[in-house]
Short mmCIF file of C-alpha atoms in Angstrom, two decimals:
data_model
loop_
_atom_site.label_atom_id
_atom_site.label_comp_id
_atom_site.label_asym_id
_atom_site.label_seq_id
_atom_site.Cartn_x
_atom_site.Cartn_y
_atom_site.Cartn_z
CA MET A 1 -54.69 -60.48 72.09
CA THR A 2 -57.47 -61.84 69.83
CA ARG A 3 -56.43 -62.14 66.22
CA ALA A 4 -58.06 -59.41 64.23
CA LYS A 5 -60.64 -60.17 61.59
CA GLY A 6 -59.05 -60.40 58.15
CA LEU A 7 -55.46 -61.23 59.52
CA PRO A 8 -55.00 -65.00 58.57
CA LYS A 9 -52.50 -67.17 60.26
CA GLY A 10 -49.33 -67.31 58.49
CA PRO A 11 -45.77 -65.87 57.98
CA LEU A 12 -46.90 -62.29 57.08
CA LYS A 13 -46.77 -59.66 59.78
CA GLY A 14 -47.76 -56.00 60.11
CA PRO A 15 -49.90 -54.34 57.40
CA LEU A 16 -49.33 -57.17 54.94
CA ALA A 17 -51.06 -59.65 57.23
CA ASN A 18 -54.26 -57.56 56.65
CA ARG A 19 -56.24 -58.70 53.61
CA ASP A 20 -57.92 -55.34 53.06
CA PHE A 21 -54.66 -53.60 53.17
CA ARG A 22 -53.16 -56.06 50.70
CA ARG A 23 -55.99 -55.31 48.33
CA LEU A 24 -55.64 -51.48 48.77
CA TRP A 25 -51.98 -51.90 48.35
CA SER A 26 -52.20 -54.00 45.24
CA ALA A 27 -54.81 -51.60 43.69
CA GLY A 28 -52.46 -48.60 44.27
CA PHE A 29 -49.60 -50.46 42.62
CA VAL A 30 -51.33 -51.50 39.44
CA SER A 31 -52.93 -48.00 39.18
CA GLU A 32 -49.75 -46.09 39.60
CA THR A 33 -48.01 -48.48 37.18
CA GLY A 34 -50.68 -47.51 34.64
CA ASP A 35 -50.03 -43.71 35.33
CA TRP A 36 -46.26 -44.11 34.93
CA ILE A 37 -46.66 -45.97 31.68
CA PHE A 38 -48.93 -43.27 30.32
CA MET A 39 -46.75 -40.44 31.61
CA ILE A 40 -43.65 -41.66 30.01
CA ALA A 41 -45.32 -43.01 26.79
CA MET A 42 -47.28 -39.77 25.92
CA PRO A 43 -44.38 -37.33 25.55
CA VAL A 44 -42.55 -39.99 23.50
CA PHE A 45 -45.54 -40.35 21.30
CA VAL A 46 -45.87 -36.59 20.90
CA TYR A 47 -42.31 -36.25 19.87
CA GLN A 48 -42.83 -39.09 17.29
CA LEU A 49 -46.03 -37.36 16.21
CA THR A 50 -44.78 -33.85 15.74
CA GLY A 51 -40.94 -33.88 15.89
CA SER A 52 -41.29 -30.81 18.09
CA VAL A 53 -39.43 -30.33 21.45
CA THR A 54 -41.85 -27.51 22.24
CA ALA A 55 -44.82 -29.70 21.86
CA THR A 56 -43.20 -32.39 23.84
CA ALA A 57 -42.49 -30.00 26.78
CA ALA A 58 -45.93 -28.73 26.72
CA ASN A 59 -47.19 -32.34 27.30
CA PHE A 60 -44.86 -32.78 30.30
CA ILE A 61 -46.22 -29.50 31.74
CA LEU A 62 -49.83 -30.81 31.20
CA GLU A 63 -48.97 -33.90 33.26
CA LEU A 64 -47.92 -31.56 36.20
CA LEU A 65 -50.45 -28.80 36.21
CA PRO A 66 -53.41 -30.85 37.72
CA GLY A 67 -51.58 -31.85 40.72
CA LEU A 68 -50.78 -28.10 41.57
CA LEU A 69 -54.19 -26.91 40.87
CA LEU A 70 -56.64 -29.62 41.97
CA SER A 71 -55.02 -30.83 45.08
CA PRO A 72 -57.42 -29.01 47.50
CA VAL A 73 -60.44 -30.17 45.55
CA ALA A 74 -59.18 -33.72 45.52
CA GLY A 75 -58.95 -33.62 49.25
CA VAL A 76 -62.48 -32.44 49.53
CA LEU A 77 -63.78 -35.21 47.28
CA ALA A 78 -61.95 -37.79 49.41
CA ASP A 79 -63.95 -36.60 52.41
CA ARG A 80 -67.28 -36.01 50.54
CA TRP A 81 -67.69 -39.48 49.15
CA ASP A 82 -66.86 -42.92 50.03
CA ARG A 83 -63.32 -43.42 49.40
CA ARG A 84 -63.30 -46.92 47.98
CA ARG A 85 -66.05 -45.98 45.52
CA LEU A 86 -64.25 -42.89 44.64
CA MET A 87 -61.11 -44.77 43.79
CA ILE A 88 -63.23 -47.25 41.59
CA GLY A 89 -65.05 -44.28 39.81
CA VAL A 90 -61.71 -42.69 39.10
CA SER A 91 -60.14 -45.75 37.69
CA LEU A 92 -63.16 -46.35 35.42
CA LEU A 93 -63.08 -42.82 34.18
CA GLN A 94 -59.33 -43.19 33.51
CA VAL A 95 -60.34 -45.97 31.14
CA LEU A 96 -63.01 -43.90 29.46
CA VAL A 97 -60.82 -40.86 28.85
CA LEU A 98 -58.35 -43.03 27.07
CA LEU A 99 -60.91 -43.60 24.22
CA PRO A 100 -60.45 -40.20 22.36
CA LEU A 101 -56.78 -41.39 21.76
CA LEU A 102 -58.22 -43.83 19.16
CA ALA A 103 -59.09 -40.96 16.83
CA VAL A 104 -55.59 -39.76 16.72
CA ASP A 105 -53.97 -40.32 13.33
CA GLY A 106 -51.70 -37.30 12.86
CA PRO A 107 -50.34 -34.00 14.20
CA GLY A 108 -53.76 -32.48 13.66
CA GLN A 109 -55.13 -34.38 16.68
CA LEU A 110 -52.46 -33.30 19.01
CA TYR A 111 -54.99 -31.39 21.04
CA LEU A 112 -56.79 -34.75 21.77
CA VAL A 113 -53.48 -36.06 23.14
CA ASN A 114 -52.97 -33.02 25.35
CA LEU A 115 -56.61 -33.08 26.58
CA VAL A 116 -56.33 -36.70 27.50
CA THR A 117 -53.11 -36.21 29.18
CA CYS A 118 -54.56 -33.35 31.27
CA ALA A 119 -57.62 -35.46 32.28
CA GLN A 120 -55.58 -38.51 33.31
CA ALA A 121 -53.25 -36.41 35.47
CA ALA A 122 -56.25 -34.79 37.00
CA LEU A 123 -57.92 -38.15 37.79
CA ALA A 124 -54.68 -39.43 39.35
CA THR A 125 -54.66 -36.47 41.55
CA VAL A 126 -58.02 -37.44 42.88
CA PHE A 127 -57.03 -41.16 43.31
CA GLN A 128 -54.09 -40.55 45.71
CA PRO A 129 -55.71 -38.50 48.56
CA ALA A 130 -58.53 -41.07 48.61
CA LYS A 131 -56.02 -43.88 48.92
CA TYR A 132 -54.05 -42.27 51.82
CA ALA A 133 -57.13 -41.12 53.56
CA LEU A 134 -58.50 -44.56 53.57
CA LEU A 135 -55.37 -46.30 54.54
CA PRO A 136 -55.49 -45.49 58.32
CA SER A 137 -59.08 -46.95 58.66
CA VAL A 138 -57.85 -50.23 57.14
CA VAL A 139 -54.86 -50.98 59.36
CA ALA A 140 -54.21 -50.66 63.06
CA PRO A 141 -52.65 -47.47 64.32
CA GLU A 142 -49.33 -48.96 65.20
CA ASP A 143 -49.21 -50.21 61.58
CA VAL A 144 -49.80 -46.90 59.81
CA ALA A 145 -46.13 -45.69 59.39
CA ALA A 146 -45.31 -49.28 58.02
CA ALA A 147 -48.20 -49.20 55.76
CA ASN A 148 -47.13 -45.80 54.36
CA GLY A 149 -43.69 -47.21 53.70
CA LEU A 150 -45.07 -50.15 51.89
CA ALA A 151 -47.30 -47.79 49.82
CA SER A 152 -44.26 -45.63 49.03
CA LEU A 153 -42.36 -48.98 48.14
CA ASN A 154 -45.23 -49.46 45.59
CA GLY A 155 -44.64 -46.05 44.17
CA ASN A 156 -41.02 -46.88 43.59
CA LEU A 157 -41.85 -50.23 42.09
CA ALA A 158 -44.54 -48.70 39.91
CA ARG A 159 -41.94 -45.90 38.71
CA LEU A 160 -39.30 -48.52 38.07
CA LEU A 161 -41.81 -50.82 36.15
CA GLY A 162 -44.03 -48.19 34.49
CA ALA A 163 -41.22 -45.71 33.55
CA SER A 164 -39.20 -48.48 32.03
CA CYS A 165 -41.89 -49.96 30.07
CA GLY A 166 -43.54 -46.84 28.86
CA GLY A 167 -41.10 -45.91 26.17
CA PHE A 168 -40.83 -49.48 24.91
CA VAL A 169 -44.58 -49.97 24.76
CA VAL A 170 -45.17 -46.94 22.58
CA ALA A 171 -42.14 -47.90 20.38
CA GLY A 172 -43.03 -51.58 20.05
CA LEU A 173 -46.83 -51.57 20.21
CA GLY A 174 -47.80 -48.03 19.28
CA LEU A 175 -50.46 -45.89 20.79
CA PRO A 176 -53.04 -48.91 20.78
CA GLY A 177 -50.60 -50.89 22.95
CA VAL A 178 -50.47 -48.07 25.46
CA LEU A 179 -54.15 -47.83 25.69
CA VAL A 180 -54.73 -51.58 26.14
CA ILE A 181 -52.03 -51.86 28.89
CA ASP A 182 -53.03 -48.69 30.68
CA ALA A 183 -56.80 -49.62 30.60
CA ALA A 184 -56.03 -53.15 31.81
CA SER A 185 -54.20 -51.69 34.69
CA PHE A 186 -57.05 -49.60 35.74
CA LEU A 187 -59.51 -52.39 35.50
CA VAL A 188 -57.46 -54.57 37.58
CA ALA A 189 -57.45 -51.93 40.28
CA VAL A 190 -61.31 -51.64 40.08
CA ALA A 191 -61.57 -55.54 40.49
CA LEU A 192 -59.19 -55.34 43.59
CA LEU A 193 -61.37 -52.61 45.08
CA ALA A 194 -64.82 -54.15 44.11
CA ARG A 195 -65.42 -55.82 47.66
CA PRO A 196 -66.02 -53.44 50.34
CA PHE A 197 -63.50 -52.81 53.15
CA GLY A 198 -64.53 -53.43 56.81
CA VAL A 199 -64.58 -49.64 57.61
CA ALA A 200 -67.26 -46.99 58.10
CA GLN A 201 -67.27 -43.97 56.00
CA PRO A 202 -67.27 -40.55 57.90
CA ALA A 203 -70.20 -38.38 57.61
CA ALA A 204 -70.32 -36.88 54.01
CA VAL A 205 -69.20 -33.31 53.50
CA ARG A 206 -72.05 -31.22 52.25
CA GLU A 207 -70.78 -27.72 52.45
CA PRO A 208 -69.40 -25.88 49.31
CA VAL A 209 -65.94 -26.89 48.26
CA TRP A 210 -64.22 -23.75 49.41
CA ARG A 211 -65.80 -24.08 53.06
CA ALA A 212 -64.86 -27.71 53.19
CA TRP A 213 -61.31 -26.81 52.24
CA VAL A 214 -61.20 -24.07 54.91
CA ALA A 215 -62.44 -26.63 57.46
CA GLY A 216 -59.41 -28.66 56.67
CA LEU A 217 -57.18 -25.76 57.21
CA ARG A 218 -58.99 -25.11 60.52
CA GLU A 219 -58.04 -28.73 61.59
CA ILE A 220 -54.42 -27.99 60.93
CA ARG A 221 -54.69 -24.79 63.06
CA ASN A 222 -56.49 -26.48 65.91
CA GLN A 223 -54.32 -29.72 66.14
CA ARG A 224 -50.95 -29.00 67.62
CA GLY A 225 -49.31 -31.97 66.05
CA LEU A 226 -50.53 -30.75 62.57
CA ARG A 227 -49.40 -27.27 63.24
CA LEU A 228 -45.96 -28.30 64.16
CA MET A 229 -45.63 -30.31 60.98
CA VAL A 230 -46.08 -27.36 58.58
CA LEU A 231 -42.49 -26.03 58.84
CA PRO A 232 -40.80 -29.47 58.59
CA VAL A 233 -42.87 -30.24 55.44
CA GLY A 234 -42.07 -26.84 53.98
CA LEU A 235 -38.32 -27.30 54.62
CA ILE A 236 -38.52 -30.75 52.96
CA GLY A 237 -40.24 -29.19 49.95
CA LEU A 238 -37.64 -26.41 49.77
CA ALA A 239 -34.86 -28.97 49.80
CA GLN A 240 -36.72 -30.96 47.03
CA GLY A 241 -37.00 -27.71 44.92
CA LEU A 242 -33.34 -26.92 45.27
CA PHE A 243 -32.41 -30.49 44.43
CA ALA A 244 -34.55 -30.53 41.29
CA VAL A 245 -32.39 -27.76 39.64
CA LEU A 246 -29.12 -28.16 41.35
CA PHE A 247 -28.90 -31.94 40.70
CA ILE A 248 -28.74 -31.29 36.96
CA VAL A 249 -25.95 -28.73 37.44
CA PHE A 250 -24.10 -31.08 39.67
CA VAL A 251 -24.19 -33.85 37.11
CA THR A 252 -23.10 -31.58 34.39
CA GLU A 253 -20.48 -29.30 36.01
CA ARG A 254 -19.09 -31.67 38.88
CA LEU A 255 -19.46 -34.97 37.25
CA GLY A 256 -19.02 -34.16 33.64
CA GLY A 257 -22.10 -35.99 32.70
CA GLY A 258 -24.99 -35.48 30.24
CA GLU A 259 -28.45 -36.56 29.70
CA GLY A 260 -27.74 -40.29 30.01
CA GLU A 261 -26.00 -39.92 33.39
CA THR A 262 -28.77 -37.59 34.68
CA GLY A 263 -31.27 -40.27 33.84
CA LEU A 264 -29.27 -43.06 35.39
CA LEU A 265 -28.74 -41.25 38.72
CA ARG A 266 -32.37 -40.38 39.09
CA GLY A 267 -33.44 -43.87 38.01
CA VAL A 268 -31.24 -45.79 40.47
CA GLN A 269 -32.95 -44.01 43.38
CA ALA A 270 -35.90 -46.37 42.92
CA ILE A 271 -33.68 -49.38 43.70
CA GLY A 272 -32.87 -47.91 47.03
CA GLY A 273 -36.38 -46.99 47.55
CA ILE A 274 -37.56 -50.59 47.10
CA ALA A 275 -34.96 -51.89 49.62
CA GLY A 276 -35.84 -48.96 52.01
CA GLY A 277 -39.55 -49.82 51.70
CA ALA A 278 -38.99 -53.31 53.17
CA LEU A 279 -36.64 -51.96 55.88
CA ILE A 280 -38.99 -49.12 56.89
CA GLY A 281 -41.88 -51.58 57.15
CA THR A 282 -39.93 -53.26 59.98
CA LEU A 283 -38.55 -50.12 61.62
CA ALA A 284 -41.90 -48.30 61.64
CA ARG A 285 -43.50 -50.89 63.90
CA ARG A 286 -40.63 -50.43 66.52
CA THR A 287 -40.77 -46.56 66.67
CA ASP A 288 -43.19 -43.81 66.66
CA PRO A 289 -43.61 -41.71 63.48
CA GLY A 290 -42.07 -38.64 64.95
CA ARG A 291 -38.79 -40.27 65.72
CA LEU A 292 -39.01 -42.20 62.33
CA LEU A 293 -39.30 -38.96 60.52
CA GLY A 294 -36.59 -37.13 62.55
CA TRP A 295 -33.91 -39.75 62.21
CA ALA A 296 -34.81 -40.58 58.61
CA LEU A 297 -34.28 -36.88 57.75
CA LEU A 298 -30.94 -36.75 59.75
CA VAL A 299 -29.65 -39.75 57.91
CA PHE A 300 -30.89 -38.37 54.66
CA SER A 301 -29.16 -35.12 55.36
CA ALA A 302 -25.73 -36.73 56.29
CA MET A 303 -25.84 -39.09 53.28
CA THR A 304 -26.76 -36.25 50.86
CA ALA A 305 -24.07 -34.09 51.99
CA PHE A 306 -21.71 -37.01 51.71
CA THR A 307 -22.92 -37.56 48.19
CA TRP A 308 -22.48 -34.07 47.10
CA ASN A 309 -19.02 -33.70 48.52
CA SER A 310 -17.86 -37.11 47.35
CA ALA A 311 -17.25 -35.40 43.95
CA TYR A 312 -14.07 -33.98 45.48
CA VAL A 313 -12.72 -37.42 45.78
CA THR A 314 -14.16 -39.08 42.60
CA THR A 315 -16.53 -38.38 39.82
CA ALA A 316 -16.67 -41.95 38.59
CA ILE A 317 -20.34 -42.53 37.52
CA TRP A 318 -20.42 -46.06 38.96
CA PHE A 319 -19.53 -44.70 42.39
CA GLN A 320 -22.17 -41.97 42.10
CA ALA A 321 -24.77 -44.38 40.93
CA ALA A 322 -24.08 -46.48 44.05
CA LEU A 323 -24.55 -43.57 46.39
CA PHE A 324 -27.76 -42.29 44.69
CA ALA A 325 -29.19 -45.82 44.90
CA VAL A 326 -28.53 -45.95 48.69
CA LEU A 327 -30.12 -42.50 49.05
CA GLY A 328 -33.52 -43.78 48.03
CA ALA A 329 -33.88 -45.77 51.37
CA PRO A 330 -34.01 -42.95 53.90
CA GLY A 331 -36.29 -41.12 51.47
CA ILE A 332 -38.94 -43.93 52.11
CA GLY A 333 -38.48 -43.23 55.87
CA VAL A 334 -39.14 -39.52 55.39
CA PHE A 335 -42.26 -40.20 53.43
CA ALA A 336 -43.67 -42.80 55.76
CA GLY A 337 -42.95 -40.76 58.82
CA ARG A 338 -44.42 -37.44 57.67
CA MET A 339 -47.51 -39.18 56.17
CA ALA A 340 -48.21 -41.14 59.43
CA ILE A 341 -47.89 -38.05 61.50
CA VAL A 342 -50.43 -36.14 59.37
CA GLN A 343 -52.71 -39.05 59.18
CA LEU A 344 -52.70 -39.97 62.94
CA HIS A 345 -53.27 -36.30 63.94
CA THR A 346 -56.22 -35.76 61.64
CA SER A 347 -59.88 -36.64 62.27
CA ASP A 348 -61.22 -39.07 59.68
CA ALA A 349 -63.85 -36.76 58.51
CA THR A 350 -61.22 -34.21 57.38
CA ARG A 351 -58.23 -36.36 56.61
CA GLY A 352 -58.43 -36.06 52.71
CA ARG A 353 -58.55 -32.33 52.95
CA VAL A 354 -55.59 -32.11 55.60
CA LEU A 355 -53.44 -34.44 53.45
CA ALA A 356 -54.20 -32.37 50.28
CA SER A 357 -53.38 -29.12 52.17
CA PHE A 358 -49.91 -30.51 53.35
CA GLN A 359 -49.36 -31.48 49.75
CA SER A 360 -49.96 -27.94 48.64
CA VAL A 361 -47.43 -26.69 51.28
CA PHE A 362 -44.96 -29.33 49.92
CA ASP A 363 -45.57 -28.24 46.29
CA GLY A 364 -45.43 -24.53 47.04
CA PHE A 365 -42.14 -24.80 48.93
CA THR A 366 -40.79 -27.15 46.18
CA ALA A 367 -41.68 -24.39 43.58
CA LEU A 368 -40.00 -21.84 45.78
CA GLY A 369 -36.96 -23.83 45.96
CA MET A 370 -36.78 -24.24 42.15
CA ALA A 371 -37.10 -20.52 41.91
CA LEU A 372 -34.36 -19.76 44.41
CA ALA A 373 -31.79 -22.46 43.24
CA GLY A 374 -30.15 -20.46 40.47
CA ALA A 375 -29.82 -17.40 42.64
CA LEU A 376 -28.38 -19.34 45.44
CA ALA A 377 -25.85 -21.18 43.34
CA GLY A 378 -24.76 -17.79 41.83
CA LEU A 379 -24.47 -16.11 45.05
CA LEU A 380 -22.86 -18.91 47.13
CA GLY A 381 -21.44 -21.11 44.41
CA LEU A 382 -22.59 -24.59 43.55
CA PRO A 383 -20.79 -26.61 46.27
CA PHE A 384 -22.06 -24.40 49.02
CA ALA A 385 -25.69 -24.41 47.56
CA LEU A 386 -25.67 -28.11 47.53
CA ASP A 387 -24.63 -28.15 51.30
CA VAL A 388 -27.50 -25.80 52.07
CA GLN A 389 -29.89 -28.20 50.54
CA ALA A 390 -28.56 -31.03 52.65
CA ALA A 391 -28.69 -28.81 55.70
CA LEU A 392 -32.42 -28.00 55.25
CA LEU A 393 -33.17 -31.77 55.54
CA GLY A 394 -31.15 -31.93 58.82
CA VAL A 395 -32.88 -28.80 60.11
CA ALA A 396 -36.33 -30.49 59.31
CA GLY A 397 -35.08 -33.59 61.09
CA LEU A 398 -34.15 -31.81 64.32
CA LEU A 399 -37.55 -29.85 64.36
CA ALA A 400 -39.34 -33.30 64.05
CA LEU A 401 -37.45 -34.93 66.92
CA TRP A 402 -37.91 -31.84 69.12
CA HIS A 403 -41.65 -31.43 68.28
CA PHE A 404 -42.64 -35.06 68.53
CA ARG A 405 -40.27 -36.09 71.39
CA PRO A 406 -41.94 -38.69 73.66
CA GLY A 407 -43.98 -37.18 76.42
CA THR A 408 -45.15 -34.14 74.54
CA ARG A 409 -48.71 -33.48 73.54
CA ALA A 410 -47.66 -33.31 69.93
CA ALA A 411 -46.31 -36.74 70.17
CA GLU A 412 -49.74 -38.25 70.89
CA PRO A 413 -51.97 -39.16 68.03
CA ALA A 414 -55.33 -37.54 67.85
CA VAL A 415 -57.09 -40.85 68.42
CA SER A 416 -55.45 -41.14 71.90
CA ARG A 417 -56.88 -37.80 72.90
CA ALA A 418 -60.41 -38.31 72.04
CA ALA A 419 -62.96 -37.21 74.41
CA GLU A 420 -65.23 -40.13 73.67
CA PRO A 421 -64.09 -43.72 73.07
CA ALA A 422 -63.55 -44.50 69.36
CA GLU A 423 -65.47 -47.30 67.88
CA PRO A 424 -63.26 -50.40 67.26
CA HIS A 425 -60.59 -49.92 64.57
CA ALA A 426 -60.62 -52.01 61.42
CA GLY A 427 -57.21 -53.41 62.20
CA ALA A 428 -57.72 -53.73 65.97
CA ALA A 429 -58.04 -56.93 67.82
CA THR A 430 -61.86 -56.98 67.54
CA GLY A 431 -61.64 -56.73 63.84
CA ALA A 432 -64.56 -54.31 63.67
CA GLY A 433 -64.82 -51.96 60.81
CA ALA A 434 -65.89 -48.71 62.46
CA ALA A 435 -63.94 -45.53 61.81
CA SER A 436 -63.10 -43.23 64.65
CA THR A 437 -64.68 -39.76 64.64
CA VAL A 438 -61.40 -38.25 65.80
CA GLY A 439 -59.18 -40.02 63.46
CA THR A 440 -56.61 -42.58 63.20
CA PRO A 441 -53.73 -42.22 60.80
CA ASP A 442 -49.09 -36.03 50.71
CA ARG A 443 -49.05 -35.98 46.48
CA ALA A 444 -49.45 -36.61 48.24
CA PRO A 445 -51.32 -36.33 46.66
CA SER A 446 -50.78 -37.32 43.08
CA PRO A 447 -47.45 -38.88 42.38
CA ALA A 448 -46.01 -35.99 44.10
CA SER A 449 -46.58 -37.93 47.33
CA SER A 450 -43.62 -39.97 46.46
CA PRO A 451 -40.52 -39.56 48.79
CA VAL A 452 -38.44 -36.53 48.50
CA SER A 453 -35.33 -36.98 46.41
CA PRO A 454 -31.79 -36.13 47.82
#
């Protein structure tokens, strides 16, 4: 096979051998690191500014709302405009919207802090669908799942670095330090994206936003592989919502821990996620996305159930930290598999909207899980409720293995069923940069695209 354009000779293999992917990957990393620094630093700054827990909680909420409200619109924008230019524009706007913070000198300007927080979160919500919609056009189809795993690895690295630095930056350098570092991260992302990728942009979406969004839903209805993904994604989101609430109760009641232990156990998942990203990058090139998703969910389910029930044997925090660190690895497989399936079964022209719609499914079921967690624990008791959470991941895994088993139509990516031959893929042997009209491979859309927690 002829060496693809942009794939230099050397030790690198898979997506990392592709120069365009390395630029997209690096731009996503520095941008997400800036997002995490900002998301951690702002609530800390608000508490320093006001001394109010309520004001601090309100700032946290403002970081979450745009992802829930703007995800469909972000998907339309990713299909309406050139995705690389959209990411550049978003990064430049993220620099500009930081400037009002220079006028903050006391609690009287808290409204400026909240407005900037909301604007930054909204822009981050737009950046993510564009990145994941562009990714399948940059790499070869067989590298899509591995590329998603590496992108998720970036998310964990960005969370580990950005979240760790955010509090120290605002404490040591104050708000000006946060602004400089955050703005620098976005400008570095712009520099990495400045040179065009060797891909063609699909025909621009000209219809109204609501019609464009409905067209994305129609794509999900018409593509069997996408239809079959709705329930597994919903179950994963439901498990995530249950986890978000029950985890705190587990640490408090079963482990006898407090805020420090809660933060430690959540944080160490990033360690497993980093290791898992490297592992999934290898496994994803040796198996199809359906089997990757199914087996990753089954492993995730078994390991999660073992973690919950290990408290019967020991509640030592070091042992629990080791378990939660390991749990980060299959979470990367879940993310990489589900993203690759959606990307590969979606036409390039509607990929941004479809990804955003699946993120909305995930977010909606996550909210449902949060709402049901208290009632479930009260009705069944905490131990059984935790086992239900783990079982939901197992059911989703079995569904994925059944729906996407080899030989079924759902297991075939949309690109292999095209009525007309697709133009050469950017990552194919020809190295051509054309994008297929039928598509090649969530936030997630916003940071919510990150892997599900145990």
